[in-house]
Coordinates of C-alpha atoms and ligand atoms in Angstrom, one line a residue:
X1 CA 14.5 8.6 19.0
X2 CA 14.2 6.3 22.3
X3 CA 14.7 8.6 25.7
X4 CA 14.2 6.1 28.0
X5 CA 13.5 2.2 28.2
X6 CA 11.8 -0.2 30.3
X7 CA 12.7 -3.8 31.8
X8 CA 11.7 -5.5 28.5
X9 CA 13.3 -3.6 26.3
X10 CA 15.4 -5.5 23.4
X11 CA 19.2 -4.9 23.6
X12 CA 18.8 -3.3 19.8
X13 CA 16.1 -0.7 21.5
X14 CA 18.5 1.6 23.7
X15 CA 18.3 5.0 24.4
X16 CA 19.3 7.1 21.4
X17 CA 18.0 4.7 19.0
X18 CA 16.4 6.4 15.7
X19 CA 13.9 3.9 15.6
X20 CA 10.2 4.1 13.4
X21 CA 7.1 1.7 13.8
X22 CA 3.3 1.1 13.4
X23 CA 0.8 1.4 16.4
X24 CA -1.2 -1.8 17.3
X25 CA -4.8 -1.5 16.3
X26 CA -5.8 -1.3 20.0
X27 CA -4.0 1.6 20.2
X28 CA -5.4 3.2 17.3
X29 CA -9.1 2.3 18.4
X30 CA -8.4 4.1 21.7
X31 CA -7.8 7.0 20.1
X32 CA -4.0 6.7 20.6
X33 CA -1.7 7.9 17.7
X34 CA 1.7 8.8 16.8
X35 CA 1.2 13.1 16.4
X36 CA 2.9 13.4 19.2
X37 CA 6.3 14.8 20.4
X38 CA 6.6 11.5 23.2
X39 CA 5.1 8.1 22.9
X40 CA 5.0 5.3 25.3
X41 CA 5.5 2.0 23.1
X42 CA 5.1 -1.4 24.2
X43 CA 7.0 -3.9 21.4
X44 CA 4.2 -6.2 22.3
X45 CA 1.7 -4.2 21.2
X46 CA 3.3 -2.3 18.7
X47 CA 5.8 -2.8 16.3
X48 CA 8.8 -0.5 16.3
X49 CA 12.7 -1.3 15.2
X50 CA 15.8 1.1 14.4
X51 CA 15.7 2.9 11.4
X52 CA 18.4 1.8 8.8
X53 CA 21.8 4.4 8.9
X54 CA 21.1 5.2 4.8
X55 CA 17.3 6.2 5.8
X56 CA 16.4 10.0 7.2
X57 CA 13.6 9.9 10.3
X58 CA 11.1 11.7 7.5
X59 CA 11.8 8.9 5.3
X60 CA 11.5 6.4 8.0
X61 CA 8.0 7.9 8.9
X62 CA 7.1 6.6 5.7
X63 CA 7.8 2.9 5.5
X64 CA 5.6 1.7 8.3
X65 CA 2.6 1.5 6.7
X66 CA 3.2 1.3 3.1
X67 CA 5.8 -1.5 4.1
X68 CA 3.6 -3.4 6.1
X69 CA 0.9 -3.1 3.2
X70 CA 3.6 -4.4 0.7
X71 CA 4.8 -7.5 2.9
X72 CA 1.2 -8.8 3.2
X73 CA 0.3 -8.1 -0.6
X74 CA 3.8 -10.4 -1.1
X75 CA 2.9 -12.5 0.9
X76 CA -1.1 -13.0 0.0
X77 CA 0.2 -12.7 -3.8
X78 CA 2.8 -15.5 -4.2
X79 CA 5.1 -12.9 -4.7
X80 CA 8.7 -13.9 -3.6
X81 CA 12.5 -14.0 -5.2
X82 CA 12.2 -14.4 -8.7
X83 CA 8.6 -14.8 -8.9
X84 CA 8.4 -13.9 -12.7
X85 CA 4.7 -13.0 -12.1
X86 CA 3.0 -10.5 -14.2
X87 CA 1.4 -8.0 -11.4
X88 CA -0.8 -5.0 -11.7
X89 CA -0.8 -2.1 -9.4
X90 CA -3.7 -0.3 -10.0
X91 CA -3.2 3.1 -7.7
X92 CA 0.8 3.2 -7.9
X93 CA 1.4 6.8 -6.4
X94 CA 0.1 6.9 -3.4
X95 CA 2.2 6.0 -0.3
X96 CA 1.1 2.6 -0.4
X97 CA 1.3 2.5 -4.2
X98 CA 5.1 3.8 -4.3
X99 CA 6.2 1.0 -1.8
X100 CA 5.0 -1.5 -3.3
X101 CA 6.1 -1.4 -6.9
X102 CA 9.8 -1.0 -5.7
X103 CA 9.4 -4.2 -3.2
X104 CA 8.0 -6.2 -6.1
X105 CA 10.1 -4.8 -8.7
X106 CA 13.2 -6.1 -5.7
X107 CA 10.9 -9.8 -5.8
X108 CA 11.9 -10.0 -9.9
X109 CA 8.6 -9.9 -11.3
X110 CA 8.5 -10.9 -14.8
X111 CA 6.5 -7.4 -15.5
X112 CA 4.8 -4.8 -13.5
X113 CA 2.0 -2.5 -14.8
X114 CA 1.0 0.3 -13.0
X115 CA -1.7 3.1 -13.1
X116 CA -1.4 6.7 -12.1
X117 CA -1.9 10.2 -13.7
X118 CA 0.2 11.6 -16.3
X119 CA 2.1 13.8 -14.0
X120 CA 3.2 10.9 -12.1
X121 CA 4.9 8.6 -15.0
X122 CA 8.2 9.3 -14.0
X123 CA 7.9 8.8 -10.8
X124 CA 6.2 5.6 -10.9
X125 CA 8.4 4.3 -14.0
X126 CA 11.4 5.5 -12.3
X127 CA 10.1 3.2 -9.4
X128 CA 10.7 -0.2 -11.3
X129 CA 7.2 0.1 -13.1
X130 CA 7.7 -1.7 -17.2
X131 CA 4.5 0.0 -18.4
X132 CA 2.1 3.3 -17.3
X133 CA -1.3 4.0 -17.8
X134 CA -3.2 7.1 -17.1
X135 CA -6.4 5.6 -15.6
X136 CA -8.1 8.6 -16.3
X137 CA -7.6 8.6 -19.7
X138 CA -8.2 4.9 -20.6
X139 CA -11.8 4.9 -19.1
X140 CA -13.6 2.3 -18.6
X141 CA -9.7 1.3 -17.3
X142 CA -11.4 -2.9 -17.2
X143 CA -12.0 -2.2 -21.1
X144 CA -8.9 -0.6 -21.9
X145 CA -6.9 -3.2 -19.8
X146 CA -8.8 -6.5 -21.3
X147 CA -7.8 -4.8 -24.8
X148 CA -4.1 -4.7 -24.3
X149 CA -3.4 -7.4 -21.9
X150 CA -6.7 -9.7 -22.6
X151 CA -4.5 -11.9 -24.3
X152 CA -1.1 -12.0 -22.2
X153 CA -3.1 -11.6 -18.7
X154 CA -1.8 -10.5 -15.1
X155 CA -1.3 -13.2 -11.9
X156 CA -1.6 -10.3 -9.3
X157 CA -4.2 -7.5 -9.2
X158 CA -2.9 -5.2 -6.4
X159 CA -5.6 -1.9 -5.9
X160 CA -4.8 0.5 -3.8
X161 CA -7.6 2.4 -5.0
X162 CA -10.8 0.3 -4.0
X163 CA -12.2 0.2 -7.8
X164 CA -15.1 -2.6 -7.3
X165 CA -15.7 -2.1 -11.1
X166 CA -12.0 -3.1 -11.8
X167 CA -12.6 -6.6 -9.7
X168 CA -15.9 -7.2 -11.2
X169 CA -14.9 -7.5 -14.8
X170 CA -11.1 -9.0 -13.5
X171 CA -11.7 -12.3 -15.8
X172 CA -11.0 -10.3 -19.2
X173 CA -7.5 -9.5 -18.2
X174 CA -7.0 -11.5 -14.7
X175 CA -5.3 -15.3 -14.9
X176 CA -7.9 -18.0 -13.5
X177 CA -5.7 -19.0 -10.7
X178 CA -4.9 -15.2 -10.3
X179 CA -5.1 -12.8 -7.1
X180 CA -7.2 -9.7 -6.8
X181 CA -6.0 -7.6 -3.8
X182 CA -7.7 -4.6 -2.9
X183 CA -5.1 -3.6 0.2
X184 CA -8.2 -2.0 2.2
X185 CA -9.3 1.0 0.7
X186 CA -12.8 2.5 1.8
X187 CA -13.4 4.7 -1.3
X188 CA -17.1 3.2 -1.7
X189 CA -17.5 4.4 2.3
X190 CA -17.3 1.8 5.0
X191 CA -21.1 -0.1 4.6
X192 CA -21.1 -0.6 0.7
X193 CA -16.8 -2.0 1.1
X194 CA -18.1 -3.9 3.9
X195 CA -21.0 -5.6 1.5
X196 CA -18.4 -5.8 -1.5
X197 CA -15.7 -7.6 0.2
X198 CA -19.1 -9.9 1.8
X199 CA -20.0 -10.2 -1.8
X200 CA -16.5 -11.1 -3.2
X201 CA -15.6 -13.2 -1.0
X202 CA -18.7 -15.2 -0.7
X203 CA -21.1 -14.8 -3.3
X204 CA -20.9 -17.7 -5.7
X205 CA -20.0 -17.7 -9.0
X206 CA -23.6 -19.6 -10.0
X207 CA -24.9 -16.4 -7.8
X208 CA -23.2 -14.0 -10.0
X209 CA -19.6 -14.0 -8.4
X210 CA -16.8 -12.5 -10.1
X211 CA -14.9 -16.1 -11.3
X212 CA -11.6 -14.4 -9.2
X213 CA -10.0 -15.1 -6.1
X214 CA -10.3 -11.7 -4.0
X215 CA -8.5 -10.7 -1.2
X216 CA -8.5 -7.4 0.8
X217 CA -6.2 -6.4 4.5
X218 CA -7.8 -5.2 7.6
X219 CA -5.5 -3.0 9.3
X220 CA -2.1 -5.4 11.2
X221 CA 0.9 -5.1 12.7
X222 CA 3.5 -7.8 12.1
X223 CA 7.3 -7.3 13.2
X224 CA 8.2 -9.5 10.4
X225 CA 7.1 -7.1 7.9
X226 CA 9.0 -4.2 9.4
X227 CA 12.1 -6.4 9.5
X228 CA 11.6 -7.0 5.6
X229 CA 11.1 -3.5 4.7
X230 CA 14.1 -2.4 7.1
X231 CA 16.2 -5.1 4.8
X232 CA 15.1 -3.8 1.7
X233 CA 15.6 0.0 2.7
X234 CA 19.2 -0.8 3.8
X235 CA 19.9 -2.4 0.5
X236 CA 19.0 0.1 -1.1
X237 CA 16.0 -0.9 -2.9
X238 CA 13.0 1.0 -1.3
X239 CA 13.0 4.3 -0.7
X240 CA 10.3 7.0 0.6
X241 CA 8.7 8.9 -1.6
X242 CA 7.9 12.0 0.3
X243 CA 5.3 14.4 -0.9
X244 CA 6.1 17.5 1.2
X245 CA 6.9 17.8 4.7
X246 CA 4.9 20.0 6.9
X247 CA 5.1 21.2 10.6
X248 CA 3.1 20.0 13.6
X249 CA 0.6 23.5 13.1
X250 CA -0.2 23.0 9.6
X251 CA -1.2 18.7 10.5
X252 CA -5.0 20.1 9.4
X253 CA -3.8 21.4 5.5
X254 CA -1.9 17.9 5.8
X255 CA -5.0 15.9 6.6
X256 CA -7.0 17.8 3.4
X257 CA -4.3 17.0 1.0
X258 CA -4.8 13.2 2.2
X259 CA -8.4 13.5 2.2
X260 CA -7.9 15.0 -1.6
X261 CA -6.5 11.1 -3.0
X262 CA -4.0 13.0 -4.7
X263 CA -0.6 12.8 -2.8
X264 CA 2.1 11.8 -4.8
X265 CA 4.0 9.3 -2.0
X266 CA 3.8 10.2 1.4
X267 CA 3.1 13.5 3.3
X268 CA 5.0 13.9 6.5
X269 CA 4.4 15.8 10.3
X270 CA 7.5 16.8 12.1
X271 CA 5.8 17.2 15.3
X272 CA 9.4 18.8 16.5
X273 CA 12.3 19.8 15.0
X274 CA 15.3 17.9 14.4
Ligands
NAP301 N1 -5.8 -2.0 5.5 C1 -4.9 -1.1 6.0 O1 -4.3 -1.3 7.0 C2 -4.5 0.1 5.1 C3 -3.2 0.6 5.4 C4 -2.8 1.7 4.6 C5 -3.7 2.2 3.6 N2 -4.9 1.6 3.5 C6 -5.8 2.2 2.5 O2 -5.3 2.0 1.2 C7 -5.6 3.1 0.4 C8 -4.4 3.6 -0.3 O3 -3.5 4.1 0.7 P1 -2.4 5.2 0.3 O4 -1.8 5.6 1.6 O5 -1.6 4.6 -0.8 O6 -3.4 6.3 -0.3 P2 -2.9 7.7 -0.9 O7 -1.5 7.9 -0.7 O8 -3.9 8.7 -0.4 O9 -3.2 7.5 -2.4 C9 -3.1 8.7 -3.2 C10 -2.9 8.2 -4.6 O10 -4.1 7.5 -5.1 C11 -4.1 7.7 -6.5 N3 -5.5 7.6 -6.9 C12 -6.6 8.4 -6.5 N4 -7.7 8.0 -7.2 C13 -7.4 6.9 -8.0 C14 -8.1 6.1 -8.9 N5 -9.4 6.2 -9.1 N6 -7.4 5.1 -9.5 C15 -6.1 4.9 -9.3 N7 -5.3 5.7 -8.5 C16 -6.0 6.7 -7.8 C17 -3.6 9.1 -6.8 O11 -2.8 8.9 -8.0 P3 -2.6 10.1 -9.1 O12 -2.5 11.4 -8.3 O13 -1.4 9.7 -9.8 O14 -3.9 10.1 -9.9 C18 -2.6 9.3 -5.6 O15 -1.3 9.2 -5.9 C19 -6.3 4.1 1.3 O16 -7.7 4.1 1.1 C20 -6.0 3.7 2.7 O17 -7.0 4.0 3.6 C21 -5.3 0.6 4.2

């Protein structure tokens, strides 16, 4: 909620204003971060708009990132109105994973495939996703997937889980002129994901290259994505998917569930109450 604005503030920031946002990177690299009761925001630097009237501020909290992870796989992927592409999400539980299938599921794919455990079907199906597949059950998940969809295969890989495996053997179930998106995870630790994405990006085929375009996101703010995930929230077709909320003293428990890869959606900090 705005308390007070500067000089440059838009006329749709005024004080009052249920508003959400990402932090520039800057920001972020400084140590800066949004656990915090008051925050000093710069729309230059950062991106913040109003929260849609149908949206909660927990909610809100959860769009930023996942939202501005979804716009850029849309936009990377080809992925626009009507699309009828055939997309993968390999990952789709997560908070990224949970925006994304109901943005691309809003696009009109002409399928969407996702992966998560068996507790989690219904929430991801419920989502928009056609098919589910417990990933740990269909090990090696490249095997399983070339079996079933070798002969009908995908235009999009999107992995929010980092599986360099998955991109590696991508041609038995990837289109040639398909995308592989890994949206930035680290899971291999930062060296070896720095040398992968080297590797995929630059190591030629005649080198032993994966024959697939790959593409992975650094972290970035972009006002354009918040304005499409604000339109889509207000229409009704993204939602948060909120894992639990917790209070300001138990941030640490949050952190561990995070750290354990296994929150369903989103987990939220009310660093105050309402
Ligand atoms: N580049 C950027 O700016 C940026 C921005 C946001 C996030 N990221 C990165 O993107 C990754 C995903 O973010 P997130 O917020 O969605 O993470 P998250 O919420 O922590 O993801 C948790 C989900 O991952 C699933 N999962 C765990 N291991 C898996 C595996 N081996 N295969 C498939 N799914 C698996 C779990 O599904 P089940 O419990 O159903 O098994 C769980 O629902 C993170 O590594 C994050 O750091 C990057």
């Amino acid at each position: 909620m705005i308390t007070s604005t500067g000089s440059s503030a838009s006329s749709t920031l005024t004080v009052g204003t249920r508003v959400f946002g990402v932090l520039g990177t800057t920001a972020i690299l400084k140590g800066e971060g949004a656990l915090c009761e008051y925050i000093c925001i710069s729309p230059k630097q950062h991106v913040v708009m109003p929260v849609p009237e149908n949206c909660t501020l927990e909610e809100a909290g959860c769009l930023s990132i996942g939202g501005t992870m979804a716009y850029l796989v849309c936009k990377n992927g080809g992925i626009t109105e009507n699309c009828g592409l055939r997309i993968l999400v390999n990952g789709a539980s997560g908070g990224c994973g949970t925006i994304f299938v109901q943005a691309a599921k809003a696009m009109g794919p002409a399928q969407i495939v996702a992966t998560c455990s068996t507790p989690n079907f219904e929430l991801v199906k419920g989502l928009g996703a056609d098919i589910v597949i417990d990933y740990r059950e269909k090990q090696p998940l490249h095997e399983y997937l070339a079996k079933e969809f070798g002969d009908r295969k995908f235009d999009i890989v999107v992995d929010t889980a980092g599986a360099q495996e998955l991109y590696e053997n991508s041609p038995a179930y990837l289109e040639e002129d398909g995308v592989y998106v890994n949206i930035g995870n680290l899971t291999n630790g930062l060296w070896l994901t720095a040398f992968h994405w080297f590797m995929n990006y630059f190591r030629p085929v005649w080198l032993g290259g994966t024959p697939r375009k790959f593409v992975m996101f650094g972290p970035t703010v972009r006002s354009e994505a918040g304005d499409w995930v604000t339109r889509l929230v207000a229409e009704g077709k993204v939602k948060a998917v909120i894992d639990r909320s917790v209070s300001f003293y138990q941030v640490l428990e949050a952190f561990d569930v995070i750290a354990s890869k296994r929150t369903r959606g989103r987990m939220v900090v009310k660093v105050a109450d309402d």
